[in-house]
XYZ file of C-alpha atoms in Angstrom:
379
model
C 26.290 6.383 5.606
C 24.183 4.822 8.381
C 26.483 1.797 8.425
C 29.539 4.054 8.652
C 28.018 5.897 11.614
C 27.406 2.745 13.626
C 30.831 1.327 12.726
C 32.526 4.528 13.917
C 30.381 4.607 17.058
C 31.194 0.979 17.853
C 34.903 1.503 17.189
C 34.914 4.557 19.469
C 33.246 2.619 22.288
C 35.721 -0.253 21.885
C 38.701 2.116 21.838
C 37.501 3.884 24.990
C 36.935 0.628 26.884
C 40.384 -0.671 25.859
C 42.200 2.552 26.701
C 40.298 3.513 29.860
C 39.100 0.378 31.678
C 37.299 0.883 34.954
C 37.179 4.685 34.909
C 34.298 6.454 36.711
C 33.110 8.042 33.471
C 32.755 4.650 31.729
C 29.031 4.134 32.610
C 28.270 7.643 31.344
C 30.119 7.033 28.088
C 28.324 3.722 27.524
C 24.932 5.225 28.385
C 25.478 8.194 26.081
C 26.675 5.882 23.286
C 23.499 3.805 23.558
C 21.409 6.991 23.672
C 23.136 8.339 20.573
C 22.572 5.056 18.727
C 18.874 5.010 19.676
C 18.424 8.643 18.656
C 20.049 7.952 15.312
C 17.796 4.933 14.741
C 14.751 7.136 15.425
C 15.818 9.493 12.634
C 13.715 7.932 9.808
C 10.635 7.995 12.061
C 10.772 11.795 12.213
C 12.201 12.224 8.717
C 15.520 13.326 10.149
C 17.762 11.507 7.671
C 15.906 12.398 4.466
C 16.166 15.505 2.292
C 13.700 18.258 3.040
C 13.754 21.892 1.876
C 11.771 22.982 4.956
C 12.646 20.967 8.090
C 9.877 20.597 10.613
C 10.144 21.284 14.315
C 10.486 17.551 15.042
C 13.372 17.221 12.587
C 15.210 20.170 14.117
C 14.608 18.848 17.624
C 15.855 15.391 16.658
C 19.019 16.754 15.057
C 19.642 18.991 18.070
C 19.394 16.014 20.446
C 21.772 13.946 18.298
C 24.362 16.746 18.108
C 24.045 17.569 21.821
C 24.543 13.915 22.797
C 27.554 13.652 20.500
C 29.095 16.861 21.924
C 28.823 15.543 25.494
C 30.376 12.260 24.359
C 33.280 14.088 22.715
C 33.859 16.109 25.880
C 33.973 12.898 27.969
C 35.845 10.822 25.344
C 37.520 12.658 22.438
C 37.808 9.389 20.493
C 34.132 9.786 19.516
C 35.009 12.844 17.396
C 35.112 11.033 14.028
C 31.456 10.068 14.400
C 30.930 13.622 13.162
C 31.608 12.637 9.530
C 28.247 10.849 9.067
C 26.626 13.666 11.050
C 27.944 16.116 8.427
C 25.733 14.473 5.804
C 22.827 14.128 8.229
C 22.936 17.885 8.845
C 23.240 18.627 5.127
C 20.212 16.428 4.363
C 18.118 17.796 7.226
C 18.754 21.552 7.284
C 18.760 24.294 4.646
C 22.209 24.818 3.057
C 23.319 27.831 5.136
C 22.257 26.382 8.469
C 23.775 23.017 7.540
C 27.144 24.586 6.613
C 27.175 26.481 9.916
C 26.473 23.283 11.862
C 29.179 21.412 9.920
C 31.646 24.154 10.859
C 30.754 23.809 14.559
C 31.118 20.031 14.391
C 34.495 20.448 12.695
C 35.717 22.695 15.502
C 34.839 20.004 18.032
C 36.623 17.382 15.929
C 39.794 19.486 15.733
C 39.710 20.188 19.476
C 39.194 16.504 20.259
C 42.077 15.403 18.006
C 44.428 18.000 19.507
C 43.428 16.807 22.976
C 44.262 13.213 22.082
C 47.639 14.026 20.540
C 50.776 14.144 22.675
C 52.427 16.761 20.452
C 51.233 19.406 18.027
C 50.521 17.966 14.569
C 49.505 20.297 11.699
C 47.550 17.445 10.089
C 45.217 17.317 13.069
C 44.490 21.008 12.564
C 44.064 20.907 8.780
C 42.655 17.438 7.980
C 39.222 17.730 9.649
C 38.348 21.091 7.993
C 39.533 19.735 4.639
C 37.393 16.607 4.990
C 34.387 18.667 6.106
C 34.794 21.127 3.224
C 35.166 18.316 0.680
C 32.136 16.434 2.005
C 30.037 19.618 2.030
C 31.076 20.634 -1.488
C 30.416 17.170 -2.925
C 27.016 16.910 -1.232
C 25.855 20.381 -2.308
C 27.012 19.724 -5.880
C 25.154 16.395 -5.981
C 22.033 17.992 -4.518
C 22.094 20.696 -7.183
C 22.481 18.069 -9.884
C 19.623 16.068 -8.395
C 17.390 19.156 -8.291
C 18.240 19.957 -11.910
C 17.469 16.366 -12.874
C 14.160 16.422 -10.999
C 13.244 19.694 -12.716
C 14.121 18.167 -16.096
C 12.036 15.077 -15.357
C 9.104 17.260 -14.273
C 9.406 19.246 -17.512
C 9.481 16.044 -19.557
C 6.449 14.643 -17.755
C 4.564 17.912 -18.173
C 5.510 18.071 -21.852
C 4.418 14.490 -22.371
C 1.070 15.167 -20.704
C 0.575 18.293 -22.796
C 1.453 16.364 -25.954
C -0.931 13.554 -25.001
C -3.684 16.092 -24.295
C -3.029 17.791 -27.646
C -3.160 14.456 -29.445
C -6.413 13.582 -27.698
C -7.923 16.931 -28.670
C -6.768 16.515 -32.270
C -8.119 12.978 -32.361
C -11.434 14.129 -30.914
C -11.718 16.961 -33.420
C -10.812 14.641 -36.305
C -13.423 12.111 -35.195
C -16.041 14.845 -34.819
C -15.266 16.118 -38.300
C -15.505 12.597 -39.713
C -18.849 11.990 -38.010
C -20.202 15.364 -39.107
C -19.295 14.596 -42.722
C -20.798 11.111 -42.455
C -24.033 12.498 -41.000
C -24.175 15.310 -43.573
C -23.570 12.988 -46.515
C -25.991 10.279 -45.393
C -28.593 11.015 -42.719
C -28.960 14.718 -43.447
C -29.333 14.126 -47.179
C -31.859 11.357 -46.582
C -33.900 13.502 -44.224
C -33.819 16.388 -46.697
C -35.019 14.135 -49.524
C -37.784 12.716 -47.335
C -38.917 16.200 -46.409
C -39.160 17.304 -50.058
C -40.990 14.111 -51.077
C -43.462 14.363 -48.204
C -44.087 18.050 -49.010
C -44.704 17.129 -52.637
C -47.043 14.319 -51.584
C -48.934 16.738 -49.340
C -49.404 19.185 -52.214
C -50.703 16.512 -54.633
C -52.597 14.360 -52.154
C -56.016 15.566 -53.247
C -55.394 16.311 -56.928
C -53.133 13.348 -57.830
C -53.345 10.580 -55.203
C -51.288 8.137 -57.253
C -48.368 10.524 -57.504
C -48.647 11.376 -53.797
C -48.540 7.685 -52.862
C -45.505 7.224 -55.105
C -43.778 10.096 -53.268
C -44.624 8.474 -49.923
C -43.257 5.095 -51.052
C -40.060 6.754 -52.256
C -39.726 8.601 -48.929
C -40.253 5.300 -47.103
C -37.418 3.703 -49.101
C -35.147 6.636 -48.313
C -36.057 6.337 -44.608
C -35.088 2.645 -44.684
C -31.717 3.493 -46.223
C -31.235 6.250 -43.620
C -31.980 3.789 -40.819
C -29.403 1.392 -42.247
C -26.824 4.204 -42.389
C -27.577 5.168 -38.790
C -27.091 1.569 -37.668
C -23.803 1.438 -39.577
C -22.580 4.592 -37.810
C -23.533 3.166 -34.417
C -21.781 -0.095 -35.291
C -18.619 1.773 -36.283
C -18.575 3.514 -32.900
C -18.926 0.270 -30.947
C -15.773 -1.371 -29.497
C -14.217 -3.790 -31.990
C -13.917 -6.408 -29.225
C -17.719 -6.738 -29.269
C -17.977 -7.254 -33.031
C -19.113 -10.470 -34.708
C -21.447 -11.356 -31.875
C -18.758 -11.537 -29.184
C -20.272 -11.245 -25.728
C -19.092 -8.984 -22.930
C -17.766 -11.913 -20.889
C -15.607 -13.124 -23.782
C -14.303 -9.598 -24.417
C -13.399 -9.150 -20.730
C -11.759 -12.567 -20.600
C -9.481 -11.578 -23.498
C -8.210 -8.383 -21.844
C -4.677 -8.097 -20.492
C -2.649 -5.470 -18.618
C 0.801 -6.157 -20.007
C 3.374 -8.928 -19.586
C 4.089 -8.196 -15.907
C 0.501 -8.376 -14.622
C -1.631 -11.520 -14.454
C -5.290 -10.797 -15.229
C -7.971 -13.208 -14.040
C -11.629 -13.163 -15.050
C -14.600 -14.482 -13.069
C -18.247 -14.689 -14.149
C -20.953 -14.861 -11.489
C -24.674 -15.312 -11.960
C -26.689 -16.105 -15.062
C -25.611 -13.875 -17.980
C -28.346 -11.605 -19.299
C -28.634 -9.791 -22.598
C -27.227 -6.315 -22.077
C -27.892 -3.211 -24.144
C -25.080 -2.308 -26.518
C -24.383 0.894 -24.572
C -24.005 -1.019 -21.316
C -21.651 -3.594 -22.858
C -19.536 -0.868 -24.454
C -19.393 1.142 -21.227
C -18.355 -1.823 -19.063
C -15.706 -2.903 -21.564
C -14.257 0.613 -21.769
C -14.263 0.850 -17.961
C -12.366 -2.432 -17.695
C -9.822 -1.290 -20.291
C -9.315 2.033 -18.516
C -8.974 0.384 -15.107
C -6.359 -2.061 -16.403
C -4.452 0.841 -17.964
C -4.430 2.622 -14.581
C -3.263 -0.559 -12.862
C -0.444 -0.966 -15.361
C 0.737 2.659 -15.097
C 0.201 3.583 -11.453
C -0.359 0.628 -9.101
C 2.750 -1.554 -9.341
C 0.432 -4.574 -9.065
C 1.322 -8.148 -9.969
C -2.233 -9.467 -10.391
C -5.626 -8.031 -11.311
C -9.037 -9.688 -11.086
C -12.099 -8.859 -13.213
C -15.434 -10.072 -11.857
C -18.639 -9.672 -13.891
C -21.727 -10.335 -11.744
C -25.311 -10.544 -12.947
C -27.509 -9.828 -9.929
C -30.954 -9.848 -11.536
C -31.735 -6.152 -11.432
C -28.196 -4.951 -12.081
C -24.862 -5.948 -13.555
C -21.692 -5.230 -11.575
C -18.106 -5.170 -12.814
C -15.393 -5.311 -10.123
C -11.717 -4.694 -10.936
C -9.347 -5.483 -8.057
C -5.540 -5.303 -7.912
C -2.828 -6.026 -5.332
C -0.893 -2.812 -5.989
C 0.243 0.023 -3.750
C -3.205 1.541 -3.342
C -3.851 5.037 -2.014
C -5.777 6.817 0.704
C -9.380 6.607 -0.465
C -11.858 9.276 0.621
C -15.618 9.245 0.274
C -16.579 7.021 -2.699
C -18.534 9.842 -4.281
C -15.523 12.158 -4.321
C -12.742 11.946 -6.870
C -9.790 9.803 -5.868
C -6.184 10.990 -6.261
C -5.967 9.104 -9.515
C -8.786 11.300 -10.879
C -6.175 13.880 -11.851
C -6.064 12.214 -15.278
C -8.864 11.510 -17.752
C -9.488 7.807 -17.025
C -11.663 7.806 -13.922
C -13.699 10.895 -14.851
C -14.530 9.189 -18.164
C -15.567 6.024 -16.293
C -17.793 8.040 -13.961
C -19.405 9.778 -16.933
C -20.094 6.479 -18.722
C -21.698 4.913 -15.656
C -23.671 8.063 -14.817
C -25.163 8.182 -18.340
C -26.547 4.683 -17.768
C -27.947 5.516 -14.329
C -25.300 3.505 -12.493
C -22.661 4.159 -9.862
C -18.877 3.899 -9.696
C -17.153 3.291 -6.353
C -13.479 2.998 -5.435
C -12.101 1.333 -2.314
C -8.371 1.503 -1.597
C -5.908 1.337 1.271
C -2.191 2.131 1.011
C -0.298 -1.118 0.577
C -3.434 -3.235 0.179
C -4.488 -2.593 -3.410
C -7.569 -1.037 -4.969
C -11.056 -2.256 -5.896
C -13.072 -0.378 -8.529
C -16.731 -1.326 -8.860
C -19.112 -0.229 -11.638
C -22.812 -1.025 -11.172
C -25.396 -0.525 -13.930
C -29.129 -1.188 -13.395
C -30.939 -3.527 -15.794
C -34.434 -3.026 -17.117
C -36.835 -5.810 -16.144
C -37.515 -8.273 -18.976
C -40.905 -9.510 -20.137
């Protein structure tokens, strides 16, 4: 549509210069043509050529200047009348439907008047063709806009349904895992603790009268405590990330991560690796996995870089991407991407370990997420 406008404007200028060389109005026509072209080019800067249900004052002012310049041109040179066809769609995309239809009708009147002025004899086609073209263009555009709105509403419903389904699945998974853990704890740790309590109570009752039996009860309770400790360690091991099983270190687990076939993930290790608590390793690995998932789904990035730095008194994990980024606010406040569950979960993990999570991002320049966890001094 933009190309058609400039082609029609250029053709109108050429026709006027060929038909009316050297006329006094020629400088005015050329100046107004250049002004109209410049105004049209400025349209995207004020949002004048994009759809908007509520046009701003700048958009209305821009459209008014374009139409006013075109009207003066048509008065001076009726051959510029057909530039109104692209303006039909510009009005329909800029104004609400009723106001746009009214403006299209006014433009059509000017087109009909200009064509009748150019003709040497009355031609019914000149009276009927412009209104027919305007009505057809308006009907097609309004129909397409309604279809687009219905499609956008359907997509919004699908996205909302998918999010609700994902949330339901997460809740069901959480409840199922809680039930499994409660049964495991009841059948193992709780039973062991109950048996220990009864044995220690029995030993306390017979400590003075039958020391041998009391000591036997204590030894049995000690054996049960050892089995309970083994069960507790097994439960903790089951909850740990599988990537850290079999003695795999955090660096190796991070190096093996990927963000899908379209994103190149690079890993860098800085400093001398230190032995990290299991909770810290699990938290940093989960943060890296969540960050890569966000990069894959939201950033449009081509590359991502993971940097694990051991700085003596703390360990820092940086995840950087070259995606679209966003307008970052204060690092302590939630970013726009916090509307999901990923970043809040990362913040909670880091906060539980006494660390901090910061996000730095600029539109068009990617995002850097940094998780810092303090380390306890050794020796």
